[in-house]
Coordinates of C-alpha atoms and ligand atoms in Angstrom, one line a residue:
M209 CA 98.0 180.3 226.9
N210 CA 97.8 178.5 223.5
R211 CA 101.3 177.6 222.4
E212 CA 102.1 177.9 218.7
K213 CA 102.3 174.5 217.0
V214 CA 105.5 173.1 215.6
Q215 CA 104.8 170.3 213.0
I216 CA 106.7 167.1 213.6
F217 CA 107.8 165.5 210.3
D218 CA 109.1 162.0 211.0
T219 CA 111.6 160.6 208.6
T220 CA 112.4 157.4 210.4
L221 CA 111.2 155.3 207.5
R222 CA 113.2 157.3 204.9
D223 CA 116.4 159.1 206.3
G224 CA 116.4 156.8 209.4
E225 CA 116.2 153.7 207.3
Q226 CA 119.3 154.7 205.4
V227 CA 121.3 153.4 208.3
P228 CA 123.4 150.4 207.0
G229 CA 121.9 147.1 208.1
C230 CA 118.7 148.6 209.4
K231 CA 116.5 148.0 206.4
L232 CA 112.8 147.2 207.2
D233 CA 110.3 145.2 205.1
T234 CA 106.9 146.7 204.2
A235 CA 105.1 144.8 207.0
Q236 CA 107.5 146.3 209.6
K237 CA 107.1 149.8 208.1
L238 CA 103.3 149.5 208.3
V239 CA 103.5 148.8 212.0
I240 CA 105.8 151.7 212.6
A241 CA 103.8 154.1 210.4
N242 CA 100.6 153.2 212.2
R243 CA 102.1 153.8 215.6
L244 CA 103.6 157.2 214.5
D245 CA 100.2 158.2 213.3
E246 CA 98.6 157.2 216.6
M247 CA 101.4 159.1 218.5
G248 CA 100.4 162.3 216.8
V249 CA 103.1 162.8 214.2
D250 CA 102.0 165.4 211.6
I251 CA 103.9 164.1 208.6
I252 CA 105.3 160.7 207.9
E253 CA 108.0 160.5 205.3
A254 CA 107.3 157.0 204.1
G255 CA 110.2 156.5 201.7
F256 CA 111.8 157.4 198.4
P257 CA 109.5 155.6 196.0
V258 CA 111.8 155.6 192.9
S259 CA 114.7 154.1 194.8
S260 CA 113.3 150.5 194.6
P261 CA 110.1 148.5 194.0
G262 CA 110.1 147.7 197.7
D263 CA 110.1 151.3 198.7
F264 CA 107.4 152.1 196.2
L265 CA 105.2 149.4 197.7
S266 CA 105.9 150.6 201.2
V267 CA 104.9 154.2 200.4
S268 CA 101.8 153.0 198.6
E269 CA 100.7 150.7 201.4
I270 CA 101.4 153.3 204.1
S271 CA 99.4 155.8 202.1
K272 CA 96.4 153.4 202.4
I273 CA 96.5 152.9 206.2
V274 CA 97.5 156.2 207.7
K275 CA 94.4 158.0 209.1
N276 CA 95.5 161.4 210.3
A277 CA 99.1 162.3 209.2
T278 CA 100.2 163.6 205.9
V279 CA 102.1 160.9 204.0
C280 CA 105.2 162.2 202.1
G281 CA 107.4 160.7 199.5
L282 CA 110.9 161.9 198.6
T283 CA 112.2 162.7 195.1
R284 CA 115.1 164.3 193.4
A285 CA 114.3 167.2 191.1
V286 CA 113.8 164.6 188.3
K287 CA 110.6 164.1 186.3
N288 CA 110.5 160.3 186.6
D289 CA 111.1 160.5 190.4
I290 CA 108.1 162.8 190.7
D291 CA 105.9 160.6 188.5
V292 CA 106.7 157.5 190.6
A293 CA 106.1 159.4 193.9
G294 CA 102.8 160.7 192.6
A295 CA 101.7 157.2 191.8
A296 CA 102.9 155.8 195.2
L297 CA 101.0 158.5 197.0
K298 CA 97.8 158.0 195.0
Y299 CA 95.9 156.5 198.0
A300 CA 97.0 159.0 200.7
K301 CA 94.3 161.1 202.3
K302 CA 96.9 163.9 202.7
P303 CA 99.8 163.4 200.2
R304 CA 102.9 165.5 200.0
I305 CA 105.8 165.3 197.5
H306 CA 109.2 166.3 199.0
T307 CA 111.4 167.3 196.1
G308 CA 114.7 169.3 195.9
I309 CA 118.2 169.7 194.8
G310 CA 121.7 170.7 196.1
T311 CA 122.3 174.4 196.5
S312 CA 125.7 174.7 198.1
N313 CA 128.8 175.5 195.9
S314 CA 130.1 172.1 196.8
H315 CA 127.0 170.3 195.5
I316 CA 126.6 172.6 192.4
V317 CA 130.2 172.2 191.3
H318 CA 131.3 168.8 192.5
K319 CA 128.1 166.8 192.5
L320 CA 125.9 168.3 189.8
N321 CA 128.6 170.0 187.7
T322 CA 126.3 172.9 186.8
T323 CA 125.5 176.5 187.5
R324 CA 123.4 178.4 190.0
E325 CA 121.0 179.5 187.2
D326 CA 120.5 175.8 186.2
I327 CA 119.8 174.9 189.9
I328 CA 117.1 177.5 190.1
A329 CA 115.5 176.3 186.8
R330 CA 115.5 172.7 187.9
A331 CA 114.1 173.5 191.3
K332 CA 111.3 175.6 189.8
Y333 CA 110.5 172.8 187.3
A334 CA 110.4 170.1 190.0
V335 CA 108.1 172.1 192.2
S336 CA 105.7 173.0 189.4
Y337 CA 105.7 169.4 188.1
A338 CA 105.0 168.0 191.6
K339 CA 102.1 170.4 191.8
S340 CA 100.5 168.5 189.0
Y341 CA 100.2 165.5 191.3
V342 CA 99.6 167.1 194.8
E343 CA 98.8 170.4 196.3
D344 CA 101.2 170.0 199.1
V345 CA 104.8 170.3 197.8
E346 CA 107.8 170.6 200.1
F347 CA 111.1 171.8 198.6
Y348 CA 114.5 170.9 200.1
A349 CA 117.6 172.9 199.4
E350 CA 120.1 170.1 200.0
D351 CA 123.2 171.3 201.9
A352 CA 121.5 174.6 202.8
G353 CA 123.6 174.6 205.9
R354 CA 126.7 175.4 203.7
T355 CA 124.8 177.5 201.1
E356 CA 125.4 181.2 201.0
N357 CA 122.3 182.9 202.5
D358 CA 121.7 185.3 199.6
F359 CA 121.6 182.5 197.0
L360 CA 119.5 180.3 199.3
A361 CA 117.0 183.2 199.6
R362 CA 116.8 183.4 195.8
V363 CA 116.1 179.7 195.5
C364 CA 113.5 179.9 198.2
E365 CA 111.7 182.8 196.6
E366 CA 111.6 181.1 193.2
V367 CA 110.2 177.8 194.5
I368 CA 107.6 179.7 196.5
K369 CA 106.5 181.4 193.2
S370 CA 106.3 177.9 191.7
G371 CA 103.9 176.7 194.5
A372 CA 106.0 175.2 197.3
T373 CA 104.1 175.0 200.5
V374 CA 107.0 174.0 202.8
L375 CA 110.7 175.0 202.5
N376 CA 113.1 172.5 204.0
I377 CA 116.5 174.0 205.0
P378 CA 118.6 171.0 205.6
D379 CA 121.9 171.1 207.4
T380 CA 122.8 168.0 205.4
T381 CA 126.3 167.6 206.7
G382 CA 125.6 168.6 210.3
Y383 CA 128.1 171.5 210.1
C384 CA 126.2 174.5 211.4
L385 CA 126.5 176.0 214.9
P386 CA 123.1 176.6 216.5
E387 CA 123.6 180.4 216.3
E388 CA 124.5 180.1 212.6
Y389 CA 121.5 177.8 211.7
G390 CA 119.1 180.1 213.7
A391 CA 120.5 183.1 211.9
K392 CA 120.0 181.4 208.5
I393 CA 116.3 180.9 209.3
K394 CA 115.9 184.5 210.5
Y395 CA 117.6 185.7 207.3
L396 CA 115.2 183.8 205.1
K397 CA 112.2 185.1 207.2
E398 CA 113.4 188.6 206.6
N399 CA 114.6 188.4 203.0
V400 CA 112.4 186.0 201.1
K401 CA 109.3 187.4 199.4
G402 CA 106.2 185.3 200.1
I403 CA 107.9 183.4 203.0
E404 CA 104.9 184.3 205.3
N405 CA 102.8 181.9 203.2
V406 CA 104.9 178.8 203.6
I407 CA 106.2 176.7 206.5
I408 CA 110.0 176.7 207.1
S409 CA 111.3 173.3 208.0
C410 CA 114.5 172.3 209.9
H411 CA 116.3 169.1 208.8
C412 CA 119.5 168.8 210.8
H413 CA 122.1 166.0 210.9
N414 CA 124.1 165.2 213.9
D415 CA 127.7 165.0 212.6
L416 CA 128.9 167.3 215.4
G417 CA 126.2 166.4 217.9
M418 CA 124.3 169.6 217.2
A419 CA 121.2 168.3 215.3
T420 CA 118.8 168.9 218.2
A421 CA 120.3 172.2 219.2
N422 CA 120.2 173.4 215.6
S423 CA 116.5 172.4 215.2
I424 CA 115.6 174.2 218.3
A425 CA 117.5 177.3 217.1
G426 CA 115.5 177.0 213.9
V427 CA 112.1 177.1 215.5
I428 CA 113.1 179.9 217.9
N429 CA 113.9 181.9 214.8
G430 CA 110.6 181.2 213.0
A431 CA 110.7 177.6 211.5
R432 CA 107.5 175.7 212.3
Q433 CA 108.4 172.2 211.2
I434 CA 111.1 169.8 212.5
E435 CA 112.3 166.8 210.5
C436 CA 113.4 164.1 212.9
T437 CA 113.7 160.4 213.5
I438 CA 112.9 158.1 216.4
N439 CA 116.1 157.6 218.5
G440 CA 117.9 160.1 216.2
I441 CA 118.8 157.3 213.7
G442 CA 119.9 158.2 210.2
E443 CA 122.8 158.7 207.8
R444 CA 126.2 158.8 209.5
A445 CA 125.7 160.2 213.0
G446 CA 122.0 160.4 212.4
N447 CA 119.2 163.0 212.4
T448 CA 117.5 165.2 215.0
A449 CA 115.9 162.9 217.6
L450 CA 112.1 163.2 217.6
E451 CA 111.9 162.5 221.4
E452 CA 114.4 165.2 222.2
V453 CA 112.8 168.1 220.3
V454 CA 109.3 167.1 221.6
M455 CA 110.4 167.1 225.2
I456 CA 112.5 170.3 224.9
L457 CA 109.5 172.2 223.6
K458 CA 107.3 170.6 226.3
Q459 CA 109.7 171.4 229.1
H460 CA 110.3 175.0 228.1
P461 CA 106.9 176.6 228.1
Y462 CA 108.3 180.1 227.8
L463 CA 109.3 179.3 224.2
N464 CA 105.5 179.2 223.6
L465 CA 105.9 176.3 221.2
D466 CA 104.5 172.8 221.4
T467 CA 103.8 169.7 219.3
S468 CA 100.9 167.4 218.9
I469 CA 102.9 164.3 220.0
N470 CA 101.5 162.2 222.9
S471 CA 104.8 162.0 224.7
R472 CA 103.7 159.1 226.9
Q473 CA 104.2 156.9 223.8
L474 CA 107.8 157.9 223.3
N475 CA 109.4 155.1 225.1
E476 CA 107.4 152.3 223.5
M477 CA 108.0 153.9 220.1
S478 CA 111.7 154.0 220.7
R479 CA 111.7 150.3 221.6
L480 CA 109.6 149.4 218.6
V481 CA 112.0 151.1 216.2
S482 CA 115.1 149.7 218.0
D483 CA 113.7 146.2 218.0
S484 CA 112.5 146.3 214.4
M485 CA 115.8 147.6 213.1
G486 CA 118.0 145.6 215.5
M487 CA 119.7 148.8 216.4
I488 CA 120.4 149.3 220.1
V489 CA 119.7 152.6 221.8
Q490 CA 122.8 153.9 223.7
P491 CA 122.0 153.6 227.5
N492 CA 122.8 157.3 228.1
K493 CA 120.6 158.5 225.2
A494 CA 118.4 161.5 226.3
I495 CA 114.8 160.7 227.0
V496 CA 114.7 157.0 225.9
G497 CA 118.1 155.6 227.0
A498 CA 118.0 152.9 229.7
N499 CA 119.8 155.2 232.1
A500 CA 117.8 158.4 231.3
F501 CA 115.9 158.1 234.6
S502 CA 118.4 156.0 236.7
H503 CA 120.5 157.3 239.5
S504 CA 123.5 155.6 240.8
S505 CA 125.7 158.0 242.8
G506 CA 124.9 158.3 246.5
I507 CA 124.5 162.1 246.5
H508 CA 122.0 162.0 243.6
Q509 CA 120.1 159.0 245.0
D510 CA 119.7 160.7 248.3
G511 CA 118.3 163.8 246.5
V512 CA 115.9 161.9 244.3
I513 CA 114.5 159.8 247.2
K514 CA 113.8 163.0 249.1
N515 CA 112.3 164.8 246.0
R516 CA 112.5 163.5 242.4
E517 CA 112.9 167.1 241.1
T518 CA 116.3 167.5 242.7
Y519 CA 117.9 165.6 239.9
E520 CA 115.2 165.1 237.3
I521 CA 113.8 167.8 235.0
M522 CA 110.9 165.8 233.8
D523 CA 108.5 163.2 235.2
P524 CA 109.4 159.8 233.7
L525 CA 105.7 159.1 233.3
E526 CA 105.5 161.9 230.7
V527 CA 107.7 159.9 228.4
G528 CA 106.2 156.5 229.2
V529 CA 108.7 155.3 231.8
T530 CA 106.9 154.0 234.9
E531 CA 109.3 155.2 237.5
S532 CA 112.9 156.5 238.1
S533 CA 115.3 153.8 239.2
I534 CA 117.8 153.8 242.0
I535 CA 120.7 151.6 240.9
L536 CA 122.8 150.1 243.7
T537 CA 126.5 150.3 243.2
A538 CA 129.6 150.8 245.4
R539 CA 128.9 154.6 244.9
S540 CA 125.5 154.3 246.5
G541 CA 124.8 155.6 250.0
R542 CA 122.6 154.5 252.9
A543 CA 119.5 156.3 251.7
A544 CA 119.5 154.3 248.4
L545 CA 120.2 151.0 250.2
A546 CA 117.3 151.6 252.7
Y547 CA 115.0 152.6 249.8
R548 CA 115.7 149.5 247.8
A549 CA 115.7 147.2 250.8
K550 CA 112.3 148.5 251.7
K551 CA 111.0 147.8 248.2
V552 CA 112.0 144.1 248.6
G553 CA 110.5 143.8 252.1
Y554 CA 113.1 145.0 254.7
E555 CA 112.3 148.1 256.9
L556 CA 115.7 148.7 258.4
T557 CA 116.3 150.8 261.6
K558 CA 119.2 153.1 261.6
V559 CA 121.4 150.7 263.5
Q560 CA 120.4 147.8 261.2
L561 CA 121.1 149.9 258.2
D562 CA 124.6 150.7 259.5
I563 CA 125.4 147.0 259.8
V564 CA 123.9 146.0 256.5
Y565 CA 125.6 148.9 254.7
V566 CA 129.0 147.7 255.7
E567 CA 128.2 144.3 254.2
F568 CA 126.6 145.9 251.1
L569 CA 129.8 147.9 250.4
K570 CA 132.0 144.8 250.5
F571 CA 129.6 143.1 248.1
A572 CA 129.2 146.1 245.8
D573 CA 133.0 146.5 245.4
L574 CA 133.0 143.0 243.8
K575 CA 130.0 143.6 241.5
K576 CA 129.0 146.3 239.0
E577 CA 125.5 146.4 240.2
V578 CA 123.7 145.1 243.3
L579 CA 120.4 143.4 242.4
D580 CA 117.2 142.7 244.4
S581 CA 118.3 139.1 244.8
D582 CA 121.7 140.3 246.2
I583 CA 119.9 142.5 248.7
H584 CA 118.2 139.4 250.1
Q585 CA 121.5 137.6 250.4
I586 CA 123.2 140.6 252.1
V587 CA 120.3 141.2 254.6
E588 CA 119.9 137.6 255.4
A589 CA 123.6 137.2 256.1
C590 CA 123.3 140.0 258.6
K591 CA 120.2 138.5 260.2
I592 CA 122.3 135.4 261.1
E593 CA 124.1 137.7 263.5
G594 CA 120.7 138.4 265.1
D595 CA 120.4 142.1 264.5
I596 CA 117.9 142.2 261.6
I597 CA 114.1 142.1 261.9
R598 CA 112.2 141.0 258.8
C599 CA 109.1 143.2 258.1
Ligands
LIG681 O1 119.9 165.6 204.6 C1 119.3 166.0 203.6 O2 119.6 167.0 203.0 C2 118.1 165.2 203.2 C3 117.3 165.7 202.0 C4 117.1 164.7 201.0 C5 116.0 166.3 202.6 O3 117.9 164.2 203.7
LIG682 ZN1 118.8 164.1 205.7

């Protein structure tokens, strides 16, 4: 069955790059943009052109080299921002301007010091003006997560009339629960005239660790674009992690949704972004963390050695990891020791394994992890007692 496509909008180079200390130069951005394009990302948000001459240059250069993806530039609902974005995107094969304004009471009162009617007027103006540069205009209702649904629906309806092609519903502060965010998307689908002609986009932040869950709730309820970053990097606690949403949709076929991402490139992509930004990936990070396919407790190791699927819900090859790893620690059992010993050249009989295992535990209690070189040392030490046969 043909699964419905969810567009992947990567904002590693815009929202992701807002992480303090992770600024990239244009050359680094070009390498990343090229790889995102090759991996099958649908839209690359290349930057916020008005923010600095460097960002303008990056968006302009990325526009020249990207072959397949849409290239997008961010703006506020401000004429000059849109003029600058239009110029930066001049060379893009498929350009998109991403413009918008805050819609929550908090933003309207405290940040913009204005009224709801003024917000609607500025939103409509920004979209119509952006249409004078590009056909594809995405509108973001900043802080939509905390915006009352009836007002959000009004804003959406007005910007659709002004020509918006994509409606971005950001949970800017990462506040929503998945049920709440999903219900918001459903409400918009059911209450906004013309919504069937545009794509609804999820842009979720991770302040409460729910960015991925919220994005998935969004697409289950009718959104067809997810805005995300490699390794989930971004402002504060970050954005939705691209690798997570891609694999969730892939591993849950009954949702009948998929992406165009070549998932086998996810690991390399993660390393490229982490190395370029000098930002380490936490070892327990889903999909791309160093421990995502490692097993260290005896019970799990025994299961994985018998059949990988006992403790793994996806094949590591599918995300570009060559194999699962069995880490030897003092919590490992005989099965793991025999497995790793065999890999470095020792086929142990049951009796031999019992002897080596006793020595292994003494050694492992002193060390965090037992390495291949340690296995040689342990087995050779047992051999001196004459009970080990080298294969
Ligand atoms: O989080 C947010 O609301 C944003 C918008 C600028 C799209 O990043
Ligand atoms: Zn954001």
